mmCIF file of C-alpha atoms in Angstrom:
data_model
loop_
_atom_site.group_PDB
_atom_site.id
_atom_site.type_symbol
_atom_site.label_atom_id
_atom_site.label_comp_id
_atom_site.label_asym_id
_atom_site.label_seq_id
_atom_site.Cartn_x
_atom_site.Cartn_y
_atom_site.Cartn_z
ATOM 1 C CA ARG A 3 139.472 302.809 187.970
ATOM 2 C CA LYS A 4 138.798 299.561 189.850
ATOM 3 C CA GLU A 5 141.289 296.834 189.675
ATOM 4 C CA VAL A 6 138.352 294.198 188.822
ATOM 5 C CA GLU A 7 135.016 294.929 187.470
ATOM 6 C CA GLN A 8 132.175 292.468 187.228
ATOM 7 C CA ASP A 9 128.543 292.277 185.751
ATOM 8 C CA PRO A 10 126.598 293.620 188.704
ATOM 9 C CA GLY A 11 123.636 291.209 188.234
ATOM 10 C CA PRO A 12 121.485 289.774 189.790
ATOM 11 C CA PHE A 13 121.053 286.955 187.271
ATOM 12 C CA ASN A 14 117.892 285.020 188.048
ATOM 13 C CA VAL A 15 117.758 281.784 185.974
ATOM 14 C CA PRO A 16 115.592 278.397 185.996
ATOM 15 C CA GLU A 17 117.078 275.267 186.892
ATOM 16 C CA GLY A 18 118.898 273.666 183.833
ATOM 17 C CA ALA A 19 119.697 277.072 182.301
ATOM 18 C CA THR A 20 123.191 277.994 181.033
ATOM 19 C CA VAL A 21 124.501 281.332 182.546
ATOM 20 C CA ALA A 22 127.665 283.371 181.949
ATOM 21 C CA PHE A 23 129.399 285.936 184.106
ATOM 22 C CA ASN A 24 132.064 288.251 182.718
ATOM 23 C CA CYS A 25 134.871 290.189 184.391
ATOM 24 C CA THR A 26 137.411 292.678 183.302
ATOM 25 C CA TYR A 27 140.784 293.550 185.144
ATOM 26 C CA SER A 28 142.875 296.692 184.764
ATOM 27 C CA ASN A 29 146.544 295.455 185.351
ATOM 28 C CA SER A 30 147.987 293.797 182.182
ATOM 29 C CA ALA A 31 150.617 292.426 184.402
ATOM 30 C CA SER A 32 148.292 290.145 186.450
ATOM 31 C CA GLN A 33 149.210 286.455 186.616
ATOM 32 C CA SER A 34 146.766 284.665 188.802
ATOM 33 C CA PHE A 35 143.017 284.585 188.168
ATOM 34 C CA PHE A 36 140.298 282.940 190.197
ATOM 35 C CA TRP A 37 136.568 282.627 190.629
ATOM 36 C CA TYR A 38 135.422 282.315 194.236
ATOM 37 C CA ARG A 39 131.936 281.633 195.432
ATOM 38 C CA GLN A 40 130.226 283.289 198.438
ATOM 39 C CA ASP A 41 126.976 282.130 199.943
ATOM 40 C CA CYS A 42 124.828 284.466 201.883
ATOM 41 C CA ARG A 43 126.624 285.710 205.077
ATOM 42 C CA LYS A 44 129.502 283.100 204.603
ATOM 43 C CA GLU A 45 133.047 283.297 203.603
ATOM 44 C CA PRO A 46 134.191 283.306 200.025
ATOM 45 C CA LYS A 47 135.298 279.908 198.866
ATOM 46 C CA LEU A 48 137.505 279.024 196.020
ATOM 47 C CA LEU A 49 135.469 277.692 193.081
ATOM 48 C CA MET A 50 138.189 277.512 190.391
ATOM 49 C CA SER A 51 141.445 278.899 189.259
ATOM 50 C CA VAL A 52 141.553 280.180 185.670
ATOM 51 C CA TYR A 53 144.380 279.085 183.428
ATOM 52 C CA SER A 54 145.655 280.780 180.405
ATOM 53 C CA SER A 55 144.262 277.858 178.042
ATOM 54 C CA GLY A 56 140.794 277.859 179.801
ATOM 55 C CA ASN A 57 139.620 275.153 182.078
ATOM 56 C CA GLU A 58 136.720 273.132 182.858
ATOM 57 C CA ASP A 59 135.398 271.685 186.153
ATOM 58 C CA GLY A 60 132.190 269.695 185.689
ATOM 59 C CA ARG A 61 129.481 272.011 184.805
ATOM 60 C CA PHE A 62 131.914 275.118 185.384
ATOM 61 C CA THR A 63 134.070 276.557 182.429
ATOM 62 C CA ALA A 64 136.427 279.352 182.992
ATOM 63 C CA GLN A 65 138.102 281.507 180.278
ATOM 64 C CA LEU A 66 140.758 284.078 180.209
ATOM 65 C CA ASN A 67 141.563 286.395 177.398
ATOM 66 C CA ARG A 68 144.747 288.165 178.076
ATOM 67 C CA ALA A 69 144.506 290.531 175.358
ATOM 68 C CA SER A 70 141.183 291.851 176.258
ATOM 69 C CA GLN A 71 142.002 291.518 180.124
ATOM 70 C CA TYR A 72 138.778 289.555 180.477
ATOM 71 C CA ILE A 73 137.739 286.512 182.386
ATOM 72 C CA SER A 74 134.311 284.660 182.036
ATOM 73 C CA LEU A 75 132.606 281.864 183.956
ATOM 74 C CA LEU A 76 130.190 279.512 182.399
ATOM 75 C CA ILE A 77 127.732 277.493 184.313
ATOM 76 C CA ARG A 78 125.691 274.789 182.536
ATOM 77 C CA ASP A 79 122.844 272.832 183.734
ATOM 78 C CA SER A 80 122.249 275.448 186.694
ATOM 79 C CA LYS A 81 121.261 273.848 189.896
ATOM 80 C CA LEU A 82 119.359 275.221 192.803
ATOM 81 C CA SER A 83 122.542 274.971 194.933
ATOM 82 C CA ASP A 84 124.514 277.226 192.478
ATOM 83 C CA SER A 85 122.653 280.359 194.049
ATOM 84 C CA ALA A 86 125.421 282.446 195.389
ATOM 85 C CA THR A 87 127.446 285.367 194.795
ATOM 86 C CA TYR A 88 130.322 284.856 192.353
ATOM 87 C CA LEU A 89 133.481 286.838 192.907
ATOM 88 C CA CYS A 90 136.053 287.521 190.027
ATOM 89 C CA VAL A 91 139.711 287.708 191.767
ATOM 90 C CA VAL A 92 142.896 288.658 190.201
ATOM 91 C CA ASN A 93 146.493 289.095 191.732
ATOM 92 C CA ASP A 94 148.738 292.048 191.104
ATOM 93 C CA ARG A 95 152.071 290.949 190.184
ATOM 94 C CA GLY A 96 153.228 294.453 190.136
ATOM 95 C CA SER A 97 152.715 294.899 193.879
ATOM 96 C CA THR A 98 153.438 292.654 196.858
ATOM 97 C CA LEU A 99 153.362 289.042 196.251
ATOM 98 C CA GLY A 100 150.066 287.484 197.361
ATOM 99 C CA ARG A 101 147.968 290.438 197.082
ATOM 100 C CA LEU A 102 144.685 289.674 195.375
ATOM 101 C CA TYR A 103 141.984 292.069 194.066
ATOM 102 C CA PHE A 104 138.433 291.000 194.466
ATOM 103 C CA GLY A 105 135.450 292.124 192.313
ATOM 104 C CA ARG A 106 132.179 293.093 193.934
ATOM 105 C CA GLY A 107 130.502 289.860 192.791
ATOM 106 C CA THR A 108 127.707 288.842 190.681
ATOM 107 C CA GLN A 109 124.646 287.441 192.423
ATOM 108 C CA LEU A 110 123.033 284.372 191.002
ATOM 109 C CA THR A 111 119.510 282.838 191.915
ATOM 110 C CA VAL A 112 118.538 279.619 190.402
ATOM 111 C CA TRP A 113 114.912 279.000 190.762
ATOM 112 C CA PRO A 114 112.769 275.743 190.374
ATOM 113 C CA ASP B 2 141.585 269.163 210.130
ATOM 114 C CA GLY B 3 143.702 272.069 208.642
ATOM 115 C CA GLY B 4 142.062 275.509 208.343
ATOM 116 C CA ILE B 5 141.437 278.990 209.451
ATOM 117 C CA THR B 6 139.456 279.685 212.578
ATOM 118 C CA GLN B 7 138.165 283.094 213.562
ATOM 119 C CA SER B 8 136.528 284.003 216.817
ATOM 120 C CA PRO B 9 134.014 285.091 217.979
ATOM 121 C CA LYS B 10 131.288 284.729 215.138
ATOM 122 C CA TYR B 11 129.446 287.611 216.429
ATOM 123 C CA LEU B 12 130.634 290.441 218.493
ATOM 124 C CA PHE B 13 129.043 293.428 219.815
ATOM 125 C CA ARG B 14 130.661 296.475 221.364
ATOM 126 C CA LYS B 15 129.897 299.922 222.624
ATOM 127 C CA GLU B 16 131.093 302.906 220.545
ATOM 128 C CA GLY B 17 134.544 303.915 221.850
ATOM 129 C CA GLN B 18 135.813 300.574 222.889
ATOM 130 C CA ASN B 19 138.647 298.726 221.153
ATOM 131 C CA VAL B 20 138.067 295.139 220.274
ATOM 132 C CA THR B 21 140.391 292.441 219.116
ATOM 133 C CA LEU B 22 139.337 289.851 216.510
ATOM 134 C CA SER B 23 141.163 286.446 216.510
ATOM 135 C CA CYS B 24 142.546 284.661 213.476
ATOM 136 C CA GLU B 25 144.340 281.245 213.722
ATOM 137 C CA GLN B 26 145.476 278.876 210.987
ATOM 138 C CA ASN B 27 147.099 275.490 210.991
ATOM 139 C CA LEU B 28 147.756 275.351 207.202
ATOM 140 C CA ASN B 29 151.478 276.402 207.772
ATOM 141 C CA HIS B 30 150.766 279.230 205.462
ATOM 142 C CA ASP B 31 153.302 282.234 205.437
ATOM 143 C CA ALA B 32 150.863 284.951 204.340
ATOM 144 C CA MET B 33 147.682 286.129 206.193
ATOM 145 C CA TYR B 34 145.286 288.860 205.303
ATOM 146 C CA TRP B 35 142.320 290.717 206.856
ATOM 147 C CA TYR B 36 139.487 292.038 204.901
ATOM 148 C CA ARG B 37 136.268 293.940 205.600
ATOM 149 C CA GLN B 38 133.091 293.441 203.792
ATOM 150 C CA ASP B 39 130.066 295.624 204.002
ATOM 151 C CA PRO B 40 126.719 294.980 202.615
ATOM 152 C CA GLY B 41 126.502 294.744 198.685
ATOM 153 C CA GLN B 42 130.167 295.625 198.598
ATOM 154 C CA GLY B 43 133.362 293.690 197.667
ATOM 155 C CA LEU B 44 136.139 292.574 199.944
ATOM 156 C CA ARG B 45 138.627 295.549 200.891
ATOM 157 C CA LEU B 46 141.896 294.824 202.288
ATOM 158 C CA ILE B 47 142.778 296.096 205.869
ATOM 159 C CA TYR B 48 146.347 294.607 206.639
ATOM 160 C CA TYR B 49 148.327 291.561 205.400
ATOM 161 C CA SER B 50 151.418 289.911 206.594
ATOM 162 C CA GLN B 51 153.735 287.867 204.516
ATOM 163 C CA ILE B 52 156.006 286.754 207.271
ATOM 164 C CA VAL B 53 156.088 286.748 211.120
ATOM 165 C CA ASN B 54 156.911 289.976 212.562
ATOM 166 C CA ASP B 55 156.213 291.805 209.463
ATOM 167 C CA PHE B 56 152.766 293.245 208.011
ATOM 168 C CA GLN B 57 151.837 296.110 205.674
ATOM 169 C CA LYS B 58 148.810 298.368 205.422
ATOM 170 C CA GLY B 59 146.181 297.548 202.982
ATOM 171 C CA ASP B 60 143.718 299.885 201.294
ATOM 172 C CA ILE B 61 141.726 300.844 204.670
ATOM 173 C CA ALA B 62 144.078 300.501 207.511
ATOM 174 C CA GLU B 63 143.096 303.558 209.412
ATOM 175 C CA GLY B 64 141.520 302.850 212.637
ATOM 176 C CA TYR B 65 142.807 299.176 212.805
ATOM 177 C CA SER B 66 146.149 297.548 214.028
ATOM 178 C CA VAL B 67 147.561 293.987 213.754
ATOM 179 C CA SER B 68 150.366 291.881 215.087
ATOM 180 C CA ARG B 69 152.054 288.912 213.865
ATOM 181 C CA GLU B 70 154.168 287.316 216.755
ATOM 182 C CA LYS B 71 153.365 283.774 215.507
ATOM 183 C CA LYS B 72 153.134 282.106 211.902
ATOM 184 C CA GLU B 73 149.667 280.798 212.859
ATOM 185 C CA SER B 74 148.099 283.884 214.277
ATOM 186 C CA PHE B 75 147.139 287.382 213.006
ATOM 187 C CA PRO B 76 144.805 289.157 215.381
ATOM 188 C CA LEU B 77 143.038 292.479 214.264
ATOM 189 C CA THR B 78 142.227 295.180 216.739
ATOM 190 C CA VAL B 79 139.358 297.655 215.731
ATOM 191 C CA THR B 80 140.198 300.743 217.624
ATOM 192 C CA SER B 81 137.896 303.581 218.752
ATOM 193 C CA ALA B 82 139.410 305.659 215.868
ATOM 194 C CA GLN B 83 137.604 303.552 213.214
ATOM 195 C CA LYS B 84 134.753 305.666 212.251
ATOM 196 C CA ASN B 85 132.269 302.984 210.932
ATOM 197 C CA PRO B 86 133.566 299.743 212.472
ATOM 198 C CA THR B 87 130.338 297.663 211.916
ATOM 199 C CA ALA B 88 131.081 295.161 209.275
ATOM 200 C CA PHE B 89 131.802 291.615 208.570
ATOM 201 C CA TYR B 90 135.523 290.864 208.889
ATOM 202 C CA LEU B 91 137.190 287.994 207.092
ATOM 203 C CA CYS B 92 140.779 286.657 207.782
ATOM 204 C CA ALA B 93 142.491 284.715 204.995
ATOM 205 C CA SER B 94 145.754 282.937 204.379
ATOM 206 C CA SER B 95 147.875 281.711 201.510
ATOM 207 C CA ILE B 96 151.085 279.893 200.970
ATOM 208 C CA GLY B 97 152.418 283.379 200.291
ATOM 209 C CA GLN B 98 155.550 282.723 198.098
ATOM 210 C CA GLY B 99 155.401 283.146 194.408
ATOM 211 C CA PRO B 100 153.013 285.194 192.107
ATOM 212 C CA LEU B 101 151.223 282.194 190.456
ATOM 213 C CA TYR B 102 148.207 280.252 191.873
ATOM 214 C CA ASN B 103 148.501 282.157 195.242
ATOM 215 C CA GLU B 104 144.944 281.473 196.170
ATOM 216 C CA GLN B 105 143.595 282.481 199.661
ATOM 217 C CA PHE B 106 141.709 280.460 202.084
ATOM 218 C CA PHE B 107 139.260 282.155 204.218
ATOM 219 C CA GLY B 108 138.044 281.762 207.848
ATOM 220 C CA PRO B 109 134.420 281.884 208.536
ATOM 221 C CA GLY B 110 134.435 285.628 209.649
ATOM 222 C CA THR B 111 133.398 287.673 212.439
ATOM 223 C CA ARG B 112 130.307 289.920 212.342
ATOM 224 C CA LEU B 113 131.115 293.045 214.498
ATOM 225 C CA THR B 114 128.332 295.347 215.508
ATOM 226 C CA VAL B 115 129.149 298.489 217.292
ATOM 227 C CA LEU B 116 126.141 299.984 219.109
#
């Protein structure tokens, strides 16, 4: 079983739409959770960390459900510039500190 | 500006040749990582280092080697033993200490094509 599993996508939405991505992780001891964004042929960049109480950054909202080992990312009022691949990332506290596991990503295309 | 640099951006090599990819960071991070990404695939960990002069194998270390002689540098050698070396190689670093909020920061990557 993979450490991190994501909706495969692709998601194709019009500008202004709200879209949600889901992710599940297998290690109940995981302590750190992130969403990264990766543009085509570029490196991943941190979009936001995910905190236990959930957190919001502008149009982006991340939620964590430890009981279900589930993470979500909600994007409101989608922009063309949101088109990218979104990676769900989880650490493994049980192994060497700093080790992260990356999901395969969910591709989003926002059309005008 | 603080950051991670990788060079070169594109690299072409003949089959059977070893090649070394450069990764330098000036973020004063203790931990550094090498990942490989194939089209449509997630990131796979090759090697990582939490401190100078120490490193550990990741999930796909066969055919690769690394060194960590300086805190700011973590070069990756792709040897001729690596069966399918053509890929996008990403270097990352993190503060390294503590299990919480240990986000990683990535360099721009090197695209290696073996002909």
